[in-house]
XYZ file of C-alpha atoms in Angstrom:
560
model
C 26.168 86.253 98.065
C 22.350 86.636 97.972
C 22.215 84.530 94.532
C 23.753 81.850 97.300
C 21.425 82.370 99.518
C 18.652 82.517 97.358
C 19.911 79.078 95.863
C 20.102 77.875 99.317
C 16.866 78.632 100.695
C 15.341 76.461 97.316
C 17.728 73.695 97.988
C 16.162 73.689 101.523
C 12.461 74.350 100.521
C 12.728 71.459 97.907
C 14.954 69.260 100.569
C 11.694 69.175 102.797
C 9.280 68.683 100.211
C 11.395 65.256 99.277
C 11.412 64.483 103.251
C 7.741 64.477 103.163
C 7.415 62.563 100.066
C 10.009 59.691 101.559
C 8.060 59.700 104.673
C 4.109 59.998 102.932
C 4.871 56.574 101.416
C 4.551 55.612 105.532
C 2.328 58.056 106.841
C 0.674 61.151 106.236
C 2.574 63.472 108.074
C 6.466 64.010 108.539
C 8.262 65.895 111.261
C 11.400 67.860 110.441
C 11.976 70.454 112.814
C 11.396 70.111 116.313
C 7.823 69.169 116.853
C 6.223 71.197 113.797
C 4.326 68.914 110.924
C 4.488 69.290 107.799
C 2.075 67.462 104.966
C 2.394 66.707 101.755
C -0.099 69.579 100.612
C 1.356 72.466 102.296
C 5.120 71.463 100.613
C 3.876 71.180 97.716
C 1.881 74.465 97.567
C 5.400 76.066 98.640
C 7.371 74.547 95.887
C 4.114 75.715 93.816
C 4.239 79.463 95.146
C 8.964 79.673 94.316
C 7.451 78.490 90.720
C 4.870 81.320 90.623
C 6.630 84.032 92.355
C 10.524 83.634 92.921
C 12.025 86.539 91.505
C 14.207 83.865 89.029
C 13.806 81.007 87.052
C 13.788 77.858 89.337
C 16.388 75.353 88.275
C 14.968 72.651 89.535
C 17.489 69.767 88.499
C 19.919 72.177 90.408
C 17.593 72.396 93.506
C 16.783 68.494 93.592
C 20.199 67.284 93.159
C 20.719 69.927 96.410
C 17.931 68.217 98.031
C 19.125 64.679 97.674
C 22.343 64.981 98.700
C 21.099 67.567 101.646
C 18.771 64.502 102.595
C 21.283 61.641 102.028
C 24.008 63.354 104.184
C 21.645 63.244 107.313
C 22.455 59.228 107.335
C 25.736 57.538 107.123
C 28.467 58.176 105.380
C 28.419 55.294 102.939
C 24.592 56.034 101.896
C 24.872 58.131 99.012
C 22.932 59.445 95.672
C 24.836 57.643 92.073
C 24.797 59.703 88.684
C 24.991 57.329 86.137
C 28.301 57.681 85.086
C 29.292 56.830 89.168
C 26.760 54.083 89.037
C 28.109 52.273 86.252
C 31.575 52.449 87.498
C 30.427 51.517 91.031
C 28.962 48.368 89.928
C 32.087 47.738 87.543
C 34.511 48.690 90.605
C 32.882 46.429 93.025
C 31.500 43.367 91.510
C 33.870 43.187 88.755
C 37.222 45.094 89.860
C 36.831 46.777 86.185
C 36.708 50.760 84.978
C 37.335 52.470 81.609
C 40.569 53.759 81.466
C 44.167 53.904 80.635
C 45.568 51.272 83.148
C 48.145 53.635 84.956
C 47.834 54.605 88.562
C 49.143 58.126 89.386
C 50.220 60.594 92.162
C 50.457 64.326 93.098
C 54.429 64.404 93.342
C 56.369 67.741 92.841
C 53.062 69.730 91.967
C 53.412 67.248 88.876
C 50.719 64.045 88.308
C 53.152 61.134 87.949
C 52.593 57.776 86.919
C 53.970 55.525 89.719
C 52.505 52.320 88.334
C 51.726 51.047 84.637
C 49.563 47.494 84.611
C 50.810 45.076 82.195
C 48.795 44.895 78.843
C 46.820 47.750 78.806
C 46.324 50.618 76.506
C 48.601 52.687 78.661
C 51.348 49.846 78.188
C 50.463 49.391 74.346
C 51.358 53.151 73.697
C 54.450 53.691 75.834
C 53.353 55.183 78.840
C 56.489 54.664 81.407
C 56.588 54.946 85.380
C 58.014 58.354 85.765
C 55.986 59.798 83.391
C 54.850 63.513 84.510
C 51.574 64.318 82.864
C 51.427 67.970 81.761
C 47.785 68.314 79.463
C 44.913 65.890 79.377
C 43.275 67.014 76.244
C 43.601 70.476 76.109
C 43.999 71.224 79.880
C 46.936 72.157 81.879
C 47.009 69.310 84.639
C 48.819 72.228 87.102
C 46.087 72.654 89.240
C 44.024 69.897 89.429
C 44.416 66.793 92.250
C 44.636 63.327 91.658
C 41.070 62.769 91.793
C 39.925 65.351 88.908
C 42.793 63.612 86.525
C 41.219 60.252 87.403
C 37.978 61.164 86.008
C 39.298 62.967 82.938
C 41.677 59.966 82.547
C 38.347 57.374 83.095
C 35.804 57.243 80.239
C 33.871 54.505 78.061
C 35.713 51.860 76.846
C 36.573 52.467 72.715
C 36.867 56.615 73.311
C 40.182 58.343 73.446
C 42.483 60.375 75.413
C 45.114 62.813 74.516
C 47.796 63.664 77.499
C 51.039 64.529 77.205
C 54.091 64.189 79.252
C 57.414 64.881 80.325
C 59.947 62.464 80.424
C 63.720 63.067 82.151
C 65.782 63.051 78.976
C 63.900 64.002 76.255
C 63.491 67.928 75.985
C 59.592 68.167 74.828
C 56.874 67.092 75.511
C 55.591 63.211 73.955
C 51.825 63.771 73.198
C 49.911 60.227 73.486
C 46.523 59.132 72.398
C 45.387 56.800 74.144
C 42.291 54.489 73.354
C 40.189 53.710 76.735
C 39.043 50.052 77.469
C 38.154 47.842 80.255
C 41.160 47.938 82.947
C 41.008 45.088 85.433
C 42.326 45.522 88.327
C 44.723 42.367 89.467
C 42.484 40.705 92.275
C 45.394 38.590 93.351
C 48.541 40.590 92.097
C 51.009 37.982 93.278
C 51.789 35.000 94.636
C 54.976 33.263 96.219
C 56.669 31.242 98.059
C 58.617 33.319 100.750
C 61.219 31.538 102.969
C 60.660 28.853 105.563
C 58.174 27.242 103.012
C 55.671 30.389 103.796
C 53.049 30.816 100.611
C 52.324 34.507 100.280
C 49.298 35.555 98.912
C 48.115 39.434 98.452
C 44.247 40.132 97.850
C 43.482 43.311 96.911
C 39.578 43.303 97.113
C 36.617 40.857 97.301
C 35.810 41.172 93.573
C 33.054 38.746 92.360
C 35.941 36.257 91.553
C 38.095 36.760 94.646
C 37.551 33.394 96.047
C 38.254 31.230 92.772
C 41.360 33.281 92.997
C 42.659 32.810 96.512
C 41.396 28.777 95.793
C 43.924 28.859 92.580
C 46.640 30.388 94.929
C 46.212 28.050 97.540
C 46.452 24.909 95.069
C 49.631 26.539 93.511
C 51.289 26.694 97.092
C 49.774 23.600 98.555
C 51.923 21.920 94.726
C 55.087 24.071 95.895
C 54.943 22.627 99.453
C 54.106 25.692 101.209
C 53.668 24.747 105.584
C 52.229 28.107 106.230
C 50.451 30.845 104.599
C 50.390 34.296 104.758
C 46.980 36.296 103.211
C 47.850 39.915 102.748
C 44.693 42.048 103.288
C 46.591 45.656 103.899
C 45.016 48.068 102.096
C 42.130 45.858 100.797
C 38.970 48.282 100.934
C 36.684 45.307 100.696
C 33.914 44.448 98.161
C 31.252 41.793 97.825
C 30.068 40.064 100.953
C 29.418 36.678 99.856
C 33.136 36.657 98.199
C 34.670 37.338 102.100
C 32.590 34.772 103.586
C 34.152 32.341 100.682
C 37.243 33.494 101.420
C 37.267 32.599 104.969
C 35.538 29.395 103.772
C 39.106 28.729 102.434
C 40.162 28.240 105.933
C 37.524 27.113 108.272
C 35.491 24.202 107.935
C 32.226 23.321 106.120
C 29.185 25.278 108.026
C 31.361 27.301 110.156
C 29.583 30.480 110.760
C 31.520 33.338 109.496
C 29.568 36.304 109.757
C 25.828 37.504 110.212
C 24.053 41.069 109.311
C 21.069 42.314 110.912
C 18.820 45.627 109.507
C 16.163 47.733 110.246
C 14.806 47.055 114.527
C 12.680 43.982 114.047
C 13.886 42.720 110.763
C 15.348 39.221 110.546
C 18.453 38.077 111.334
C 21.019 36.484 108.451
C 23.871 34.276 108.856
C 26.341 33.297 106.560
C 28.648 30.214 106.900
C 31.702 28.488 105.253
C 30.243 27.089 102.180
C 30.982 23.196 101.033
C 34.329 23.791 98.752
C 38.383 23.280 99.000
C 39.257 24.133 102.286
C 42.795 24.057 104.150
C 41.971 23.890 107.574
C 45.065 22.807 109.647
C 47.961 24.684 108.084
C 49.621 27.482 110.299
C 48.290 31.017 108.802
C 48.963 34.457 109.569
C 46.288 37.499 108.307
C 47.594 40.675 107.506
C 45.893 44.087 108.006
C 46.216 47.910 108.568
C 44.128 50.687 109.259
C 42.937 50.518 105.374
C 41.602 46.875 105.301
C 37.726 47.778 105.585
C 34.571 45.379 105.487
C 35.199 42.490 103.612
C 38.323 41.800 104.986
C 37.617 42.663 108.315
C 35.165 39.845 107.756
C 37.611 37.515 106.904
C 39.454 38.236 109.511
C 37.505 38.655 112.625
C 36.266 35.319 111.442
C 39.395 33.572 111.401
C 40.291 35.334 114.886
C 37.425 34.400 116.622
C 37.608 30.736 115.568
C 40.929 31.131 116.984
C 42.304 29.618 113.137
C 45.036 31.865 112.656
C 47.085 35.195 113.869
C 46.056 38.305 112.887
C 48.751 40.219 112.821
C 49.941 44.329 111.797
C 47.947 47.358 112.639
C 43.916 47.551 113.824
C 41.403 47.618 111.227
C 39.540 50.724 109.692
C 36.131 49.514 111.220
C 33.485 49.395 108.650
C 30.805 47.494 109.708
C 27.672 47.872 107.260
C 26.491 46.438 104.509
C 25.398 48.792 101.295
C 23.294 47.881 98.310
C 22.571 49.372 95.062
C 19.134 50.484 94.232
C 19.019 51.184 90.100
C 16.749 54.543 89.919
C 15.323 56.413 87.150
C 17.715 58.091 84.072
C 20.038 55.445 85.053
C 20.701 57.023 88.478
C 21.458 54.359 91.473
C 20.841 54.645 95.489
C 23.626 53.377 97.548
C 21.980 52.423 100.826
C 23.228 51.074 104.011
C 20.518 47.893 104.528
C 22.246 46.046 107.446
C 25.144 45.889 109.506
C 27.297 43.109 109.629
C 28.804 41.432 113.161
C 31.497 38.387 113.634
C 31.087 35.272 114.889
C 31.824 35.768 118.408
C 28.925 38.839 118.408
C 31.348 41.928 117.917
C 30.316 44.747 115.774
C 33.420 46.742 115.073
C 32.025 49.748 113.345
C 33.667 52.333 114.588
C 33.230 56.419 114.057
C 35.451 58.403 112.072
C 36.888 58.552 108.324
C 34.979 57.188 105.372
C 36.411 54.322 103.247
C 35.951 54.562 99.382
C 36.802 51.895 97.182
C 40.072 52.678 95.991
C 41.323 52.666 99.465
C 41.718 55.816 99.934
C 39.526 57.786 103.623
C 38.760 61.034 104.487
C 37.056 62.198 107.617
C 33.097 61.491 107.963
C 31.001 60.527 110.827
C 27.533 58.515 110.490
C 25.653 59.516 113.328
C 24.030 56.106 113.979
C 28.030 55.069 114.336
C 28.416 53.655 117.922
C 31.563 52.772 119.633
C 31.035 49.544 121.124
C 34.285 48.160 123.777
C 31.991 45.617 125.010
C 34.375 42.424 125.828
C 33.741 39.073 123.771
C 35.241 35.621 123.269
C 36.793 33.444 120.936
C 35.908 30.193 120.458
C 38.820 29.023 123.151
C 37.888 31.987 125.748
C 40.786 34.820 124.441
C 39.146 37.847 124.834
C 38.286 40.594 122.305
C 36.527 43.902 121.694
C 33.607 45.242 119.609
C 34.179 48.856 118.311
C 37.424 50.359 116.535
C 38.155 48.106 114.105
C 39.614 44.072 114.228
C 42.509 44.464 116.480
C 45.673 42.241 116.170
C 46.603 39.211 118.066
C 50.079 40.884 117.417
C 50.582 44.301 116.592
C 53.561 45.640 114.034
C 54.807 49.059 113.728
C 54.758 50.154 110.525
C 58.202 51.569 110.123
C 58.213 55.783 110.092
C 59.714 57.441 106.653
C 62.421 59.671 107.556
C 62.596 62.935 105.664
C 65.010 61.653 103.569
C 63.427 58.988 102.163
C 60.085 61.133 101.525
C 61.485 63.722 100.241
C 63.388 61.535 97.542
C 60.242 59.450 96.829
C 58.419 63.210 96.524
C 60.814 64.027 94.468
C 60.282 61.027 92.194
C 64.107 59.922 92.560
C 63.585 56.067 92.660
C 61.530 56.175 89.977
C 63.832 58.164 87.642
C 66.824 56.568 88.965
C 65.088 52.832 88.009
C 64.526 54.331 84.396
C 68.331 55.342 84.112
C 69.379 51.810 85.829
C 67.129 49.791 83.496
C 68.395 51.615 80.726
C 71.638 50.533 81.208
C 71.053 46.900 82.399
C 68.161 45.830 80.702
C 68.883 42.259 81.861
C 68.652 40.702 84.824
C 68.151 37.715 86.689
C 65.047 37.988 88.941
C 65.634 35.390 90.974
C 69.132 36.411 92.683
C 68.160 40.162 92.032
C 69.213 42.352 94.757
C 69.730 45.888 95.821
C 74.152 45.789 96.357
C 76.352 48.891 97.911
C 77.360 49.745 94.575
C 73.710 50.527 93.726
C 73.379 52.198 96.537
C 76.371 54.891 95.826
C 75.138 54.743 91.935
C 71.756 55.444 93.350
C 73.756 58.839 95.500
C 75.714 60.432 92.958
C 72.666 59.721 90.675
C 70.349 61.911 92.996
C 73.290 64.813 93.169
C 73.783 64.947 89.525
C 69.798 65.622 89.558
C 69.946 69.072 92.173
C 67.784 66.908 94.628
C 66.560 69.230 97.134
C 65.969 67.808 100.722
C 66.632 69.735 104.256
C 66.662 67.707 107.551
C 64.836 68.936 110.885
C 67.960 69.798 112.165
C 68.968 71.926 109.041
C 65.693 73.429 109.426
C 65.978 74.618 113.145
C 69.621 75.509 112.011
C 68.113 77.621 109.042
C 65.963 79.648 111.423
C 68.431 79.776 114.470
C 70.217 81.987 111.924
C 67.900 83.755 111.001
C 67.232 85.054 114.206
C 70.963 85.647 115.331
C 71.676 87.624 111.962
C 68.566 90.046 113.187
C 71.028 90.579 116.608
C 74.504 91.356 115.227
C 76.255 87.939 115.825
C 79.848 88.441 116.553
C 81.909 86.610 114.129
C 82.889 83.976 117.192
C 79.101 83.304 116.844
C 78.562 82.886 113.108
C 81.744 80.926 113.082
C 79.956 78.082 115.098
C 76.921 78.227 113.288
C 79.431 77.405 110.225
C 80.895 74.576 112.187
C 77.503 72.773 113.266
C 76.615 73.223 109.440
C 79.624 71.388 108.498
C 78.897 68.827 110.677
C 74.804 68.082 109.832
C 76.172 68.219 106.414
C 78.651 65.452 107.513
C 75.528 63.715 109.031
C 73.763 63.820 105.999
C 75.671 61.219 104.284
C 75.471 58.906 107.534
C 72.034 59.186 106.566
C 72.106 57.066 103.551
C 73.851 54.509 106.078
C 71.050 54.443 109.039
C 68.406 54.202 106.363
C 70.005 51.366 104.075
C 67.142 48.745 104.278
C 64.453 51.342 103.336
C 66.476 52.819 100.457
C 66.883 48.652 99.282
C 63.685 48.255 99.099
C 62.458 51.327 97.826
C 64.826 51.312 95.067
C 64.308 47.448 93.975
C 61.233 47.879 94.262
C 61.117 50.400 91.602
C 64.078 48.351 89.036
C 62.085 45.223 89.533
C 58.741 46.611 88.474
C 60.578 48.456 85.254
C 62.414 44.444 84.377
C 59.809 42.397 85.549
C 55.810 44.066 85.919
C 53.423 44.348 88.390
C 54.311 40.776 89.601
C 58.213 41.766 89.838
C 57.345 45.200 92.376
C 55.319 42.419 94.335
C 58.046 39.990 94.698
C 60.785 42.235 95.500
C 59.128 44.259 98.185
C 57.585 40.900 99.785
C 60.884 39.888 100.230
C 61.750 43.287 102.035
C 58.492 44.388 103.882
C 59.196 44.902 107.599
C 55.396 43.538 108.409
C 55.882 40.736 106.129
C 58.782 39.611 107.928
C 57.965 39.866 111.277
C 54.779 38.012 110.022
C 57.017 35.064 108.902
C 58.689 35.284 112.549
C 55.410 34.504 113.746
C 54.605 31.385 111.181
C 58.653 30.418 111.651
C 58.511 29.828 115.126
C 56.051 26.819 116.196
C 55.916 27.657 120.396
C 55.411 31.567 119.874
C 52.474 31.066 117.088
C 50.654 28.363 119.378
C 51.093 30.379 122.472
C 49.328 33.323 120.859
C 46.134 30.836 119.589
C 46.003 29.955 123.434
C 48.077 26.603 123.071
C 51.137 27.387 125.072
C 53.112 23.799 124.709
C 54.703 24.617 128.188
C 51.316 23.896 129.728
């Protein structure tokens, strides 16, 4: 405990020696606490005197790296200090939508790491990996107790080294080692594209990559060809990237010069604006945007752009609110700076940073505040006078509920039972015809006595309260009238179980095709199935599908 302290106190001492040499560069003194000043001299004579006199050995990588992060984590969440191996990917992540890896995307299920999705043509695919896959070593490791995150950067590494991990597989009895050669994964920037029904083109962007726009231009073209009326641009879950790719991307749908976003920085500093630049544009056709509470930056960009030109619908849940603009300072030993240099504000004025969890660029959040984080409700307009809010994200025109997961249908996806039972189908029909694929009954009651041949484990609320209502009446002496009854209500929620499979039909279809189609038919195949069964998606096509409703919410209510 006193070695903590000890290691504290230097983190501290060194902490405020850096303060004063950020702030010398500007002045000669610095204040950190309260109204005291400190100068350059007097810091470093107490760094000099820990040298000279602590009891230990100063580590002072240790105590610097504690005093840059110390520093850093007074600012915003988003400013933060790069070693070089998060540098490199950083850059490769965002401008490029590349890392060194294995191509497989993975998940904490069961206490297990499984892999839930396998990109086409990579060195995961070459070797064999499958979905289902449970990952038991990484080299020479046990994988039992680490998280997702600590496999990911065992899994990561330079392109050309190798991996050994081995897995379990339902069906075979040992473990299948794998070595597996690392190499530049890119991550699909557009994943899919499609033509839905009532002549909607679908198009899902994952992230403004630094060839997102060529890419939603390509998509476009394709539909325009297939004589798509509306379009659909699926931004859910999209973390963001490059700014200059989201302003091209709005480009896509407003016209040349059209502002679509400016940033300002530091008090005093100059204002920039971006607008649509001169390119392919496809101004008049209907469009709907697509969000949740994980599209961040970039594509709030895009859309609060096409909202306030009053171009589209935005349509699902309100937006994560991430409303500043970072850049990448390259520092000594191949170190980087991420600093926040601006924030960014739509057309119509709005900021829409908002306080509360911290984006990173997988998609993934976890709770940090920036102090310099204000709400902001102030009221604004769109170009045609609707009104909308700064602060808390980009909020709908029209909001979607995104549907609830019973405990059923977690506990079997926990459980990794669509995954397994898409192995076993695909085994046995390893052909099929993707375009009148479907999810039948008979699936469904293969799917049932598939999961009870496999001792699935899964207890409802009401078997839970049932659980510990017995509990309690077997610490009382229940007569047997009482335990009797008990017996008969759990006949009867076992009775309800298996209506259960009934009520929740459309969310075991989709979860289970969903699965099959990305065994038979890739990454493109799990996007085309679930399009076809997303409960957003389709209320989104309600919108696009019905001419009166979709003008009335832009303001042009034909009635008038």
């Amino acid at each position: 405990m006193w070695a903590n302290n000890r290691k504290i106190t230097l983190a501290l001492l060194v902490f405020v020696g850096l303060l004063g040499a950020v702030w010398i560069i500007r002045q000669d003194r610095a204040q950190a606490v309260g109204d005291q000043q400190y100068d350059l001299k007097l810091l470093q004579q107490v760094v000099e005197r820990i040298r000279a006199k602590y009891v230990d050995d100063l580590n002072e990588g240790e105590a610097y790296d504690a005093a840059i992060k110390g520093m850093l984590g007074t600012l915003d969440p988003y400013t933060e200090f790069l070693e070089k191996k998060q540098s490199d990917e950083m850059k490769m992540m965002q401008i490029q939508g590349k890392y060194g890896g294995l191509g497989i995307r993975i998940q904490k299920q069961e206490n297990a790491l499984v892999v839930v999705a396998l990109f086409d043509d990579t060195p995961a695919f070459e070797v064999g990996l499958q979905t289902g896959d449970r990952i038991v070593r990484i080299e020479e490791s046990s994988t039992a107790d680490i998280d997702v995150s600590q496999a990911a950067d065992l899994l990561r590494g330079s392109p050309g080294t190798s991996v050994k991990i081995s897995v379990s597989r339902d069906g075979e009895d040992a473990f299948i080692d794998f070595t597996v050669t690392r190499a530049i994964i890119t991550i699909p920037v557009v994943p899919y594209v499609g033509m839905l029904e009532g002549g909607t083109g679908y198009i899902k962007l994952n992230q403004f990559t630094e060839d997102a726009s060529m890419q939603v231009e390509q998509a476009l073209k394709q539909l325009q060809a297939q004589g798509a009326g509306g379009y659909l641009l699926d931004l859910r879950g999209n973390p963001g990237g490059l700014l200059e790719q989201a302003v091209d991307v709005a480009g896509k749908f407003l016209p040349e010069d059209r502002l679509i976003v400016y940033t300002m920085g530091r008090p005093g500093s100059d204002q920039r604006s971006y607008h649509a630049p001169e390119s392919y544009t496809l101004e008049d056709a209907p469009l709907v945007v697509l969000v949740d509470r994980y599209s961040a930056s970039a594509s709030e960009i895009v859309a609060g752009a096409i909202q306030d030109w009053d171009r589209g619908v935005v349509a699902g849940q309100p937006t994560f609110g991430k409303a500043s603009v970072q850049q990448i300072f390259p520092m000594d030993q191949g170190t980087a700076l991420k600093i926040t240099t601006a924030r960014y504000y739509t057309p119509s004025g709005r900021l829409i940073q908002k306080t509360g969890e911290r984006l990173d660029e997988s998609g993934a959040s976890d709770s940090a505040m920036g102090e310099t984080d204000v709400p902001d409700r102030t009221s604004y307009e769109t170009q045609i006078g609707r009104t909308v809010y700064g602060g808390g994200g980009i909020a709908p025109d029209v909001e979607i509920e995104v549907p609830a997961y019973p405990n059923l249908i977690r506990a079997l996806n926990s459980q990794s039972m669509f995954i397994k039972f898409a192995i076993h189908y695909v085994t046995n029909n390893p052909v099929a015809d993707q375009a009148t694929f479907d999810v039948t009954d008979e699936m469904i009651d293969a799917f049932r006595r598939f999961v009870e041949a496999r001792s699935f484990t899964y207890t409802s609320v009401a078997e839970q309260s049932l659980d510990d209502l017995e509990e309690i009446v077997r610490v009382r002496a229940p007569t047997d009238e009482v335990m009797a009854s008990l017996a008969d209500l759990r006949g009867k929620l076992n009775r309800q179980r298996e209506l259960e499979y009934a009520r929740h039909r459309d969310l075991l279809v989709a979860r289970i095709g969903t699965e099959i189609s990305a065994k038979l038919w890739g990454t493109a195949g799990r996007y085309a199935f679930a399009a076809r069964h997303d409960p957003q998606i389709r209320a989104s096509l309600e919108i696009l599908n019905d001419e009166r409703e979709y003008r009335k919410l832009l303001g042009d209510d034909p009635a008038e």
